[in-house]
Amino acid sequence: MTGEKNKNAGRVRSATGPTAMYPGWKPSPEIAARWKKLTAPKELTEEHIQEEFVNHATKTLARSAFNMDDFAAYQASAYSVRDQLIDQWNSTQMYHTTVSPKRVYYLSLEFLIGRSMDNALLNLGIKDRYANAIDKLGFNMEDLVEQETDAALGNGGLGRLAACFMDSLATLDYPAWGYGIRYNYGIFEQSIVDGYQTEHPDYWLTFGNPWEIQRLDITYPVAFGGTVIRSKGASGGFVYTWEPTERVVAVAHDFPIPGFGTKSTINIRLWSSKPSNEFDFASFNAGEYEKSVKEQTDAENITSCLYPNDNHYIGKKLRLKQQYFFVCATLQDIIRRFKKTGEPWSEFPKHVAIQLNDTHPTIGIVELQRILIDEEGLDWDGAWKIVTKVYSYTNHTVLPEALEKWTVPLLKELLPRHMMIIFDINLFFLQSVERRYPGDREKLRRMSIIEEGVPQSVRMAYLAVVCCHTVNGVAELHSDLVQKQLFSEFVEYFGAGRFTNVTNGVTPRRWLHQANPRLSALITKTLKSQHWLKDLSELAKLKQFASDPEFQRKWMEIKASNKKRLAEHIAAHCNVYVNPDAIFDVQCKRIHEYKRQFMNILQVIHRYEELQKMTDEVLAKQVPRVVIFAGKSAPGYYIAKMVIKLINNAANVINYNLRTSKYLQLVFIPNYNVSLAEIIIPASDISQHISTAGTEASGTSNMKFVLNGGLIVGTVDGANIEIGEETGPENIFLFGVLTPEVEDIRHKQTYGTGIKVDPKLDSVVESIRDGTYGQPAIFEPLLHIDTMRKVDACFQNKAEWAKKSILAAASMGKFSSDRSINDYAKNIWHISPLPPPE
Ligand SMILES: *Cc1c(COP(=O)(O)O)cnc(C)c1O
């Protein structure tokens, strides 16, 4: 071989420094040409797929033809699909590096990805080829796909949104990166024991993870604690030196995300914490070896586990450490990439847009200000100008219990320099508020980033609003509440231009094409093209077939087969044989008071009591119903756990009544996750999205259900409203009070002026109270019984129902996450697509 030697060969590797670049080393033209030849992708014939499969089975896994099972075959396939991803990923990244466009960085503490193999095969357009190739080696692709464990690095809607957004960013060819944490334990696995939720750790990495690439070459130091030294700088001003007491290392793990029908493959970079190699000599010399080992394991603990709270803030120190660890490593990575351009800091906002998925990564704003001042030597104003052009923030909730407030003592202890900077940001902000509203101390108190109290705390949402150029809510109603309720004085102060709406969406690739392959095929055949998967508004063309009996028959036949598949899953996991001809009535989502699973179960119990009172003749005319619940409760959320127990106890009564069980069955399917959602959603006739008006920011499962031909029973809340605008009121069952009425009703209920609970409920509440269903429970019920009667009546007219189902699904163009991402790109990030050349 010719060419110069790699000067870095054999050099000592620092465990803390970034080792991603080897400055100065460039391959000679000969070496570069040789690499190019050796890495040129081969044509993906069935034979080549088989070669790669066998190669991974024998070399990567050390298996033989006589020692293979479905799991090994899954792994071998996965590694060979991953090779395809890496090829695309490399060429996408190389192209982005040469063009150096403005990129968006999507920062999220959660990515609820689910399984990757089926998705990768479909997005790369190589599923049939793989299935055929592997079939000839004696394996069935559908079985192999089932071997994969979910990457469940999220709680619910927020983490799933991040995953849908990555699929859209790749599909639409945007130069984008996702950043997050590689938790060793994802969201816990739920089982039901004696009717109660039981949690089991989700150690998802036991058998390795073929969908990530560990990047031992990409590591950054992260520090915590200590003190800040103030001294006089060369130019007379003060300089601040942070002397931390704890150091760890962040190691990158890359999850390639292929776009659908494009060569773009982007990246989610997840950080894992490792001990820094700087040996603790003090402890060692004092003979405290165990203490220094403990400090090392503490470092790895930072990214051990995902906090299992959804829409609820908890002030745990380790959680704050996770947040800072993640943004600190991420910013070093972003800055390293920017510095390759050689441009001055003033150009940073032309290359970088950073989106904060909720306030969880908000400390990253302060970290950038700190880096620019303390490390890069910019003055406050110069740094502030850059920081405020880069960041934007998505608000996900107006529920007060979900808003993050870190106490000042905790922030001081972990991040002393950041706490100083937050005080300064607040001081300068309040000084300008004072100039605008002189002497209004109450206003200063209300708008302060620091909440007074013992101890003081930092309102992270206010910090985000003050520092970000744009703040968005996730559905029209929610964005309205964000502006009128949560941040009204900030809207007045900064102007309405800082605030906007981007209604959420879901990716049709996973939530229709992958989860419901037969429906996807029917749509493609009917529209004579697959292009609707890249432009979901084309679904509207299905409307002309909504009354066509033949199309209705095919549409409903697919629904029926999806219901059979779900019935089999229920038989296997709940030991109940549900009637697949019944109406499937689903509520699956996190268990939360505001989502009102309790109201739903009351309605079911009421129906059960009515059925019992009926004569045989009346009973025979009833529309059979299967009610399906699924969802996890936070482990410490007592009331939510009691709702799970009540559902299971009610199921045990209802399913064993031989007279009525033909007409009403009830199941709680354990361990709701992305893979289970992919089975449940295509099988629903109706789904319940019945949050108290004004509490569900958007909801995204509502979109998934309608996309699969299921109708919504819902309150006038979140994205239900916009879904109803698209489908028309006849293809959605909305009920209940509007947001402005909720506070009035609460007031009247609490302080007792009128409004009596519907008397139809009296016996239900009584029967729960007297223990018919085990646990006594006293709650505040509001029923949606009338709506469910209407649903029953509609369901009896099969042709009308099919028409509603088709029209509703055909109206879902707006709710593709592609539309959401194009909104963000155009209105907030100001980035353009950059399709890789052919
Ligand atoms: C879509 C999705 C959610 C969000 O459901 P909502 O009903 O909108 O709260 C939660 N969990 C999983 C697994 C999902 O796929």
XYZ file of C-alpha atoms and ligand atoms in Angstrom, residues 112 156-157 160 511 588-589 595 672-674 677 689 696 699-702 704, ligand 1:
34
model
C -40.259 6.113 21.688
C -46.014 8.111 25.645
C -47.105 10.788 23.203
C -43.518 8.939 20.097
C -48.971 3.944 11.466
C -55.306 2.878 25.043
C -52.948 5.576 26.313
C -57.521 11.360 30.279
C -49.097 -1.043 26.131
C -46.185 -0.027 23.883
C -45.549 0.853 20.248
C -50.360 -0.135 19.473
C -60.236 10.425 23.539
C -54.984 17.180 26.430
C -53.152 13.711 21.469
C -51.643 11.748 18.612
C -53.244 8.322 18.985
C -56.541 9.950 17.942
C -53.522 7.004 14.291
C -49.294 7.298 19.995
C -48.881 6.695 21.258
C -49.138 7.343 22.474
C -49.892 8.654 22.552
O -51.263 8.358 22.766
P -52.303 9.491 23.206
O -53.606 8.756 23.202
O -52.245 10.556 22.167
O -51.901 9.947 24.552
C -48.738 6.739 23.637
N -48.101 5.539 23.638
C -47.851 4.878 22.484
C -47.168 3.556 22.551
C -48.224 5.428 21.264
O -47.949 4.767 20.137
